[in-house]
XYZ file of N, CA and C in Angstrom:
630
model
N -69.812 -42.219 170.165
C -70.712 -42.489 171.690
C -71.304 -42.276 172.852
N -71.944 -41.739 173.404
C -72.311 -41.150 174.151
C -72.178 -42.562 175.401
N -72.103 -41.901 176.316
C -71.627 -43.402 177.416
C -72.821 -43.400 177.964
N -74.074 -43.538 177.365
C -75.401 -43.617 177.288
C -76.023 -45.096 176.224
N -75.779 -44.522 175.368
C -75.891 -45.784 174.044
C -74.346 -46.793 174.342
N -73.786 -46.428 174.905
C -72.428 -47.918 174.496
C -72.740 -48.864 176.025
N -73.648 -48.047 177.398
C -73.958 -49.212 177.758
C -75.450 -50.026 177.946
N -76.175 -49.760 176.159
C -77.136 -49.958 175.911
C -76.450 -51.152 174.766
N -75.634 -50.741 174.499
C -75.106 -51.369 172.966
C -74.846 -52.945 173.994
N -74.061 -52.036 174.897
C -73.499 -53.285 175.804
C -74.894 -54.300 176.967
N -75.381 -53.532 176.883
C -76.442 -54.490 177.146
C -77.460 -55.073 176.343
N -77.674 -54.486 175.508
C -77.785 -55.814 174.319
C -77.484 -56.928 173.886
N -75.098 -56.560 173.491
C -74.905 -57.725 172.670
C -74.755 -58.395 173.980
N -75.082 -58.600 176.015
C -74.782 -59.675 176.300
C -76.621 -59.904 176.895
N -77.521 -59.487 175.963
C -79.035 -60.225 176.046
C -79.166 -60.846 174.878
N -78.192 -60.874 173.722
C -77.846 -61.824 172.487
C -77.291 -63.170 173.197
N -75.996 -62.452 173.810
C -75.147 -63.989 173.908
C -75.708 -64.091 175.073
N -76.466 -64.373 175.829
C -77.547 -64.952 177.040
C -78.712 -65.497 176.225
N -79.040 -65.136 175.435
C -80.191 -65.866 174.603
C -79.063 -67.026 173.350
N -78.187 -67.415 172.490
C -77.584 -68.323 172.335
C -77.000 -69.215 172.677
N -76.375 -68.320 174.124
C -76.165 -69.318 175.062
C -77.168 -70.518 175.503
N -78.201 -70.023 176.065
C -79.566 -70.629 175.799
C -80.619 -71.796 174.890
N -80.266 -71.242 173.317
C -80.798 -71.542 173.063
C -79.930 -73.586 172.527
N -78.532 -72.964 172.701
C -77.163 -74.117 172.276
C -77.969 -75.007 173.304
N -78.371 -74.924 174.821
C -78.349 -75.467 175.737
C -80.149 -76.042 175.303
N -81.097 -74.968 174.880
C -82.248 -76.253 174.260
C -81.151 -77.603 173.047
N -81.234 -77.091 172.545
C -81.404 -77.631 170.906
C -79.988 -78.918 171.401
N -79.218 -78.514 173.095
C -78.927 -80.115 173.258
C -79.676 -80.783 173.890
N -80.274 -80.435 174.110
C -81.456 -81.190 175.311
C -82.440 -82.075 174.135
N -83.092 -81.226 173.594
C -84.486 -81.205 172.658
C -83.239 -81.373 170.993
N -82.681 -82.068 170.478
C -81.825 -82.252 169.260
C -83.320 -81.787 168.216
N -84.363 -82.099 167.646
C -85.401 -82.519 167.328
C -86.720 -81.826 168.263
N -86.705 -81.440 168.272
C -87.961 -80.824 169.323
C -88.861 -80.618 168.441
N -89.742 -80.532 169.040
C -91.352 -80.224 168.283
C -92.150 -78.544 166.923
N -90.560 -77.320 167.306
C -91.004 -76.847 167.338
C -90.341 -76.515 166.094
N -88.887 -76.901 166.144
C -88.404 -76.864 165.172
C -89.157 -78.337 163.534
N -89.586 -79.638 164.062
C -90.910 -79.880 163.404
C -91.526 -79.253 162.561
N -92.400 -78.910 163.717
C -93.974 -77.954 163.090
C -93.000 -76.498 162.242
N -92.207 -76.250 162.579
C -91.079 -74.480 161.854
C -91.000 -75.417 160.025
N -90.995 -75.998 160.492
C -90.284 -77.133 158.687
C -91.641 -77.226 157.660
N -92.762 -77.784 158.729
C -93.630 -78.175 157.976
C -94.433 -76.793 157.377
N -94.682 -76.000 157.666
C -95.108 -75.084 157.362
C -94.250 -74.040 157.219
N -93.048 -74.599 156.236
C -92.194 -72.598 155.894
C -92.701 -74.317 154.159
N -91.935 -75.560 154.358
C -92.256 -76.318 153.330
C -93.674 -76.896 152.165
N -94.964 -76.576 152.434
C -95.870 -76.607 153.178
C -95.913 -76.324 150.971
N -95.015 -74.471 151.352
C -96.205 -73.800 150.140
C -95.182 -74.464 149.267
N -94.704 -75.367 148.429
C -93.662 -75.479 147.284
C -93.777 -75.790 146.080
N -92.953 -74.634 145.531
C -93.232 -74.994 143.593
C -91.794 -74.557 143.241
N -91.085 -75.253 142.321
C -90.544 -75.315 141.614
C -89.718 -73.828 141.146
N -90.808 -73.430 141.369
C -89.960 -71.428 140.829
C -89.879 -71.018 142.235
N -90.378 -71.339 143.068
C -89.844 -70.835 144.798
C -88.305 -71.656 144.914
N -88.606 -72.963 144.432
C -87.314 -74.183 145.338
C -86.281 -73.226 144.397
N -85.988 -72.679 143.182
C -84.946 -72.055 142.241
C -84.424 -70.578 142.726
N -85.895 -70.165 143.397
C -85.774 -69.156 144.157
C -84.623 -68.981 144.903
N -85.182 -70.303 146.766
C -84.213 -70.905 147.510
C -83.825 -70.909 146.936
N -82.642 -71.940 145.914
C -81.366 -71.586 145.995
C -80.520 -70.918 145.300
N -81.282 -69.692 144.430
C -80.419 -68.489 144.342
C -79.998 -68.037 145.829
N -80.862 -67.692 146.407
C -81.158 -66.984 147.007
C -79.706 -66.984 148.877
N -79.365 -68.387 148.308
C -77.758 -69.765 149.078
C -77.259 -69.517 148.621
N -77.011 -69.452 147.855
C -76.372 -69.479 146.958
C -74.220 -69.119 146.828
N -74.846 -67.726 147.406
C -73.941 -66.452 147.458
C -72.948 -66.755 149.353
N -73.547 -68.640 149.699
C -73.116 -68.179 150.592
C -71.810 -69.447 150.920
N -72.186 -69.870 149.686
C -71.415 -71.446 150.014
C -70.170 -71.106 149.161
N -69.242 -71.320 149.988
C -67.841 -71.381 149.544
C -67.303 -71.482 148.488
N -66.143 -71.328 147.310
C -65.192 -70.520 148.044
C -66.502 -69.309 147.392
N -67.085 -69.501 147.374
C -68.611 -68.126 146.324
C -68.730 -67.201 147.490
N -69.083 -67.264 148.417
C -68.832 -66.282 149.544
C -67.531 -65.048 149.473
N -66.541 -66.114 149.884
C -65.705 -65.739 150.061
C -64.896 -64.936 149.731
N -65.012 -65.114 148.109
C -64.652 -64.578 146.535
C -65.451 -63.581 146.063
N -66.990 -63.285 146.825
C -67.979 -62.235 146.939
C -67.566 -60.810 147.635
N -67.273 -61.770 148.907
C -66.593 -60.330 149.685
C -65.451 -60.116 149.287
N -64.413 -60.603 148.635
C -63.196 -59.516 148.306
C -63.527 -58.882 147.047
N -64.665 -59.206 146.353
C -64.489 -57.780 145.044
C -65.640 -56.643 144.967
N -66.404 -56.694 146.312
C -66.905 -55.627 147.127
C -65.798 -54.938 148.482
N -64.724 -55.524 148.464
C -64.321 -54.919 148.853
C -63.000 -54.260 148.202
N -62.498 -54.961 147.265
C -62.098 -54.636 145.891
C -62.313 -53.019 145.356
N -64.416 -53.025 145.227
C -64.623 -52.072 144.575
C -64.177 -51.268 145.429
N -64.953 -50.950 146.370
C -64.787 -50.420 147.913
C -63.234 -49.564 147.453
N -62.136 -50.275 147.332
C -61.105 -49.943 147.533
C -60.991 -48.887 146.485
N -60.830 -49.119 144.941
C -61.082 -48.324 143.712
C -61.700 -47.068 143.578
N -63.101 -47.403 144.738
C -63.500 -46.136 144.892
C -62.859 -45.735 145.626
N -62.107 -45.707 145.942
C -61.121 -44.875 147.446
C -62.005 -44.655 149.175
N -62.562 -45.881 148.772
C -63.011 -46.522 150.573
C -61.943 -47.462 151.127
N -61.381 -46.771 151.686
C -59.518 -47.595 152.316
C -61.068 -48.011 153.419
N -61.769 -47.770 154.443
C -61.598 -48.071 156.065
C -62.470 -48.868 155.221
N -63.560 -48.528 154.164
C -65.009 -49.581 154.138
C -64.266 -50.593 153.494
N -63.156 -50.806 153.118
C -62.885 -51.924 152.377
C -62.320 -52.949 153.402
N -61.413 -52.249 154.173
C -60.820 -52.857 155.671
C -62.649 -53.428 155.462
N -62.705 -52.418 156.621
C -64.204 -53.331 156.887
C -64.967 -54.260 156.558
N -65.227 -54.921 155.740
C -66.359 -55.240 154.541
C -65.511 -56.952 154.302
N -63.813 -56.485 154.247
C -63.016 -57.833 154.611
C -62.989 -58.773 156.287
N -63.559 -57.747 157.007
C -63.381 -58.650 158.399
C -64.151 -58.860 158.808
N -65.826 -59.476 157.829
C -66.946 -60.054 157.610
C -67.422 -61.609 157.566
N -65.454 -62.181 156.923
C -64.687 -63.554 156.361
C -64.723 -64.010 158.073
N -64.109 -64.080 159.355
C -64.420 -64.289 160.741
C -66.294 -64.617 160.823
N -66.895 -64.084 159.888
C -67.901 -65.490 159.932
C -68.354 -67.072 160.351
N -67.353 -66.416 158.462
C -66.053 -68.244 158.210
C -65.755 -69.330 159.859
N -65.241 -68.554 160.173
C -64.138 -68.785 161.402
C -65.112 -69.181 162.509
N -66.190 -67.848 163.216
C -66.587 -68.232 163.879
C -67.513 -69.549 163.536
N -68.376 -70.004 163.037
C -69.805 -70.846 162.520
C -68.931 -72.481 161.891
N -68.155 -72.441 161.346
C -67.159 -73.127 161.420
C -66.612 -74.150 163.310
N -66.642 -73.057 164.198
C -65.589 -73.065 164.838
C -67.262 -74.431 166.088
N -67.897 -72.786 165.964
C -68.716 -74.117 167.063
C -69.524 -74.902 166.223
N -69.958 -75.360 164.663
C -70.475 -76.584 164.297
C -70.004 -77.460 164.358
N -68.109 -77.422 164.698
C -67.924 -78.450 165.340
C -67.677 -78.986 166.870
N -67.884 -78.258 167.719
C -68.107 -78.178 169.644
C -69.194 -78.365 169.496
N -70.372 -77.959 168.800
C -71.663 -78.122 169.181
C -72.735 -79.539 168.350
N -71.690 -80.156 167.120
C -72.113 -81.076 166.691
C -73.226 -81.513 166.679
N -73.778 -81.123 165.873
C -76.167 -81.299 165.367
C -76.189 -81.311 164.204
N -76.678 -82.796 164.099
C -76.731 -83.017 162.980
C -77.671 -81.864 161.944
N -77.175 -82.820 160.600
C -78.585 -81.866 159.640
C -80.449 -82.429 159.554
N -80.904 -81.719 159.797
C -81.955 -82.826 159.447
C -82.428 -83.786 158.839
N -83.461 -85.311 158.403
C -82.002 -86.205 157.849
C -83.589 -85.838 156.497
N -83.984 -86.848 155.330
C -85.355 -86.562 154.201
C -85.822 -87.656 155.302
N -86.073 -88.262 156.382
C -87.556 -88.873 157.025
C -88.043 -88.128 157.283
N -87.110 -87.537 157.781
C -88.582 -85.976 159.104
C -89.061 -84.491 158.320
N -88.027 -83.875 156.879
C -88.095 -82.701 156.183
C -88.039 -83.685 154.365
N -88.414 -83.068 154.129
C -87.929 -82.515 152.557
C -87.262 -81.629 152.021
N -85.495 -81.929 151.584
C -83.942 -82.147 151.674
C -83.651 -81.865 150.277
N -83.681 -80.032 149.453
C -84.294 -79.933 148.282
C -82.354 -79.662 148.475
N -81.102 -78.979 148.848
C -80.152 -79.058 149.184
C -79.469 -79.716 149.668
N -78.442 -80.583 149.454
C -77.598 -81.682 150.476
C -77.027 -80.658 150.896
N -76.820 -80.525 152.386
C -75.521 -80.113 153.185
C -74.964 -81.300 153.698
N -73.791 -80.466 154.364
C -72.642 -82.134 154.663
C -71.746 -81.568 156.246
N -71.362 -80.487 156.489
C -71.538 -80.006 157.473
C -72.485 -80.175 159.083
N -71.576 -79.928 160.135
C -73.091 -79.507 160.931
C -74.045 -78.357 160.196
N -75.147 -78.626 161.876
C -76.416 -78.115 161.275
C -76.454 -76.749 162.074
N -75.302 -76.376 163.269
C -76.460 -76.533 164.291
C -74.418 -74.901 164.306
N -74.639 -73.424 164.627
C -75.672 -71.888 164.095
C -75.671 -72.535 161.941
N -76.784 -71.356 161.515
C -76.789 -71.607 160.325
C -75.502 -70.414 159.945
N -74.147 -71.697 159.036
C -73.129 -70.491 158.454
C -73.684 -69.059 157.458
N -74.612 -70.001 157.225
C -75.328 -69.490 155.953
C -76.326 -67.564 156.639
N -77.271 -67.930 157.652
C -77.675 -67.032 158.366
C -76.539 -66.432 158.672
N -75.545 -66.142 159.689
C -74.469 -65.182 160.438
C -73.598 -65.403 158.852
N -73.068 -65.586 158.273
C -72.897 -64.892 157.372
C -73.382 -63.966 156.623
N -74.671 -63.753 156.208
C -75.549 -63.209 155.611
C -75.911 -61.963 156.479
N -76.021 -62.700 157.944
C -76.370 -60.658 158.597
C -75.329 -59.975 158.461
N -73.721 -60.825 158.992
C -72.704 -60.088 158.983
C -72.411 -59.428 157.865
N -72.427 -59.415 156.477
C -71.839 -59.447 155.524
C -72.975 -58.347 154.794
N -73.914 -58.629 154.735
C -74.694 -58.041 154.008
C -76.288 -56.759 154.629
N -75.273 -57.332 156.636
C -75.516 -56.331 156.738
C -74.969 -54.858 157.385
N -73.695 -55.379 157.137
C -73.325 -54.303 157.386
C -72.564 -53.645 155.907
N -73.036 -54.333 154.943
C -73.009 -53.323 153.174
C -73.881 -52.463 153.605
N -75.812 -52.911 154.422
C -76.903 -51.711 154.893
C -76.400 -51.103 155.066
N -75.613 -50.484 156.087
C -74.966 -49.884 157.163
C -74.480 -49.427 156.544
N -73.684 -49.210 155.749
C -72.905 -48.668 154.788
C -73.355 -47.928 153.463
N -74.567 -48.352 153.276
C -75.632 -47.615 151.698
C -75.650 -46.682 152.697
N -76.122 -46.941 154.142
C -77.101 -45.566 155.714
C -76.261 -44.543 155.384
N -74.479 -44.934 155.547
C -73.409 -43.884 156.310
C -72.818 -43.401 155.199
N -72.693 -44.029 154.624
C -71.259 -43.231 153.114
C -72.588 -42.765 152.513
N -72.433 -40.652 152.695
C -73.584 -40.500 152.349
C -72.896 -39.659 150.773
N -71.333 -39.620 150.759
C -71.289 -39.728 149.193
C -70.956 -40.979 148.045
N -71.777 -41.137 147.917
C -72.763 -43.022 146.397
C -74.017 -42.268 147.273
N -74.017 -42.163 145.417
C -75.186 -41.443 144.944
C -76.279 -42.096 145.182
N -77.515 -41.042 145.651
C -78.146 -42.399 147.040
C -79.479 -43.098 145.469
N -79.492 -43.130 144.185
C -80.166 -44.304 143.980
C -78.765 -45.847 144.551
N -77.665 -45.257 144.346
C -77.072 -46.197 144.259
C -77.268 -47.480 145.552
N -77.253 -46.482 146.677
C -76.891 -46.908 148.266
C -79.197 -47.068 148.806
N -79.792 -47.014 147.435
C -81.588 -47.350 147.705
C -81.066 -49.071 147.371
N -80.903 -48.893 146.100
C -80.952 -50.276 145.171
C -79.848 -51.054 146.196
N -78.559 -51.287 146.315
C -77.952 -51.886 146.660
C -78.259 -52.249 147.921
N -78.599 -51.302 149.539
C -79.054 -51.291 150.945
C -80.823 -52.414 150.587
N -81.247 -52.271 150.081
C -82.404 -52.449 149.214
C -81.844 -54.285 148.956
N -81.166 -55.063 148.419
C -80.689 -55.368 148.028
C -80.689 -56.532 149.230
N -79.554 -56.191 149.960
C -79.088 -56.347 150.675
C -79.810 -56.855 152.110
N -80.234 -55.797 152.926
C -81.570 -56.083 153.102
C -82.780 -57.594 153.102
N -82.902 -57.271 151.702
C -83.077 -58.411 151.074
C -82.960 -60.000 151.341
N -81.227 -60.064 151.233
C -80.566 -61.033 151.468
C -81.153 -61.504 153.012
N -81.084 -59.987 153.570
C -80.972 -61.027 155.574
C -81.900 -61.194 156.038
N -83.278 -60.524 155.982
C -84.104 -61.539 156.473
C -84.682 -62.899 155.565
N -84.035 -63.735 154.325
C -84.567 -63.620 152.896
C -83.985 -65.655 153.096
N -83.237 -65.404 153.626
C -81.692 -66.438 153.413
C -82.608 -67.300 155.284
N -82.636 -66.796 156.378
C -83.575 -67.618 156.762
C -84.323 -69.019 156.882
N -84.936 -68.101 156.132
C -86.868 -68.908 155.488
C -86.067 -69.407 154.164
N -85.022 -69.445 153.375
C -84.301 -70.040 152.307
C -84.259 -71.872 153.026
N -83.581 -71.174 153.730
C -82.191 -72.226 154.274
C -83.402 -73.894 155.184
N -84.765 -73.006 155.706
C -85.425 -74.044 156.112
C -86.222 -74.463 154.910
N -86.634 -73.981 154.414
C -86.767 -74.518 152.809
C -86.453 -75.523 152.372
N -85.175 -75.184 152.353
C -84.711 -76.261 151.687
C -84.322 -77.557 152.693
N -84.560 -77.415 153.256
C -84.114 -78.910 154.016
C -83.417 -78.852 154.784
N -81.831 -78.353 155.104
C -80.718 -77.324 155.433
C -80.353 -77.680 156.270
N -81.854 -76.651 157.333
C -81.307 -76.380 158.966
C -83.042 -76.622 159.189
N -83.032 -76.375 160.757
C -83.771 -76.340 161.387
C -83.659 -74.476 161.258
N -85.392 -74.042 162.541
C -85.710 -73.699 162.795
C -84.221 -72.989 163.660
N -83.973 -73.435 164.745
C -83.168 -73.166 165.772
C -82.597 -73.076 165.209
N -81.077 -73.563 163.859
C -79.969 -73.412 163.483
C -80.182 -72.104 163.121
N -81.749 -71.709 162.159
C -81.102 -69.858 161.541
C -80.983 -69.511 162.425
N -82.571 -69.256 163.887
C -81.861 -68.585 165.045
C -80.942 -68.052 165.972
N -80.520 -69.134 165.755
C -78.605 -69.021 166.422
C -78.278 -68.627 165.195
N -77.898 -69.033 164.019
C -77.297 -68.248 163.126
C -77.304 -66.667 163.020
N -78.241 -66.355 162.323
C -78.680 -64.807 162.672
C -78.092 -63.940 164.377
N -78.408 -64.403 165.346
C -78.383 -64.436 166.736
C -76.666 -63.692 166.405
N -76.321 -64.600 166.160
C -74.765 -64.518 166.415
C -73.852 -63.454 165.579
N -74.642 -63.722 163.849
C -74.569 -62.546 163.279
C -74.793 -60.614 163.568
N -76.089 -60.924 164.295
C -76.514 -59.570 164.968
C -75.273 -59.096 166.062
N -74.779 -59.843 166.891
C -73.866 -59.737 167.832
C -72.273 -59.667 166.890
N -72.030 -59.887 166.291
C -70.091 -60.369 164.721
C -70.997 -58.376 164.396
N -71.856 -58.587 163.517
C -72.832 -57.078 163.270
C -72.540 -55.882 164.096
N -73.192 -56.006 165.217
C -72.629 -54.763 166.218
C -71.114 -54.547 166.402
N -70.709 -55.106 166.750
C -69.470 -54.976 167.359
C -68.615 -55.003 165.848
N -67.929 -55.275 165.003
C -68.147 -54.705 163.735
C -68.394 -52.931 163.193
N -70.289 -53.097 163.611
C -70.519 -52.080 162.837
C -69.941 -50.890 164.492
N -70.475 -50.585 166.126
C -69.169 -50.457 167.211
C -68.281 -49.774 166.402
N -67.395 -50.685 165.865
C -65.581 -50.290 165.852
C -65.215 -49.636 164.519
N -66.128 -49.566 163.798
C -66.880 -49.319 161.954
C -66.374 -47.846 161.967
N -68.509 -46.985 163.264
C -69.062 -45.835 163.448
C -67.848 -44.527 164.691
N -66.695 -45.782 165.543
C -65.917 -44.832 166.447
C -65.265 -44.681 165.969
N -64.439 -45.257 165.483
C -62.609 -44.508 164.279
C -63.463 -43.936 163.590
N -62.719 -42.478 163.201
C -62.164 -41.383 162.157
C -61.553 -42.383 160.792
N -62.063 -41.754 159.536
C -61.374 -42.011 158.235
C -59.863 -41.704 158.544
C-alpha cells in the first residue's frame, strides 16, 4: 500500500472513531431521542407476517452460539480448500463479540421497551452498540472482500457468496430495528465499529503475503 493510501486509511479510521465517540456521547445524553423513536416508527409501520419471518431469519445467524459455529465452519471450508491465511483471518472476525460485549457493559444502554416500540424479538443484554450489526459488517464484509480478492475461487461462486454477504451486511441494521431489538443509533454505532474493525482486519490481510 502506498504512503498516500496509508494516510487516507488512517484519516478514515480516525473519522469513524470520532464519529462513534460523538454518537456514544449523544445516546448518553439522549437515551431515547426523537430520531430513534421516529426511525423505529417508520420501519415498523410496514408490518407483515412474512416480513416478520424474513427479518428473524436475517438476524438468526448473529445469535450466539450460531454465529461462532458459522465462523468456524466457514474457516474450516477455506482451510480444507488450502486457503490457510484466509481461514485464520476469518477466525479473527470473532473479536467482534468481545468488542460488543465489553462496550455494552461499559455504556449500559437499555433496550427499547414495549411501551415505545413493537418488540418481535426479545433481547436480554444491553442495547448499544448492536452486536449483530458489528458482527455482520466484520464477518460478512470480510467474506465479501475475500470473494473479490481471491481470484482462484470460481467466479460464479464468488458472485453468489459475495452477493449474499453484502445482502446480510445491509439488511441486518433494518432487521434489528424492525424486530424492536435496537434503536437506530444502536445499529449505527454497530455499523461504525464494524467498519472500523473491518478496515483494520482487511489492511492486515492485504499487506501480508500468503
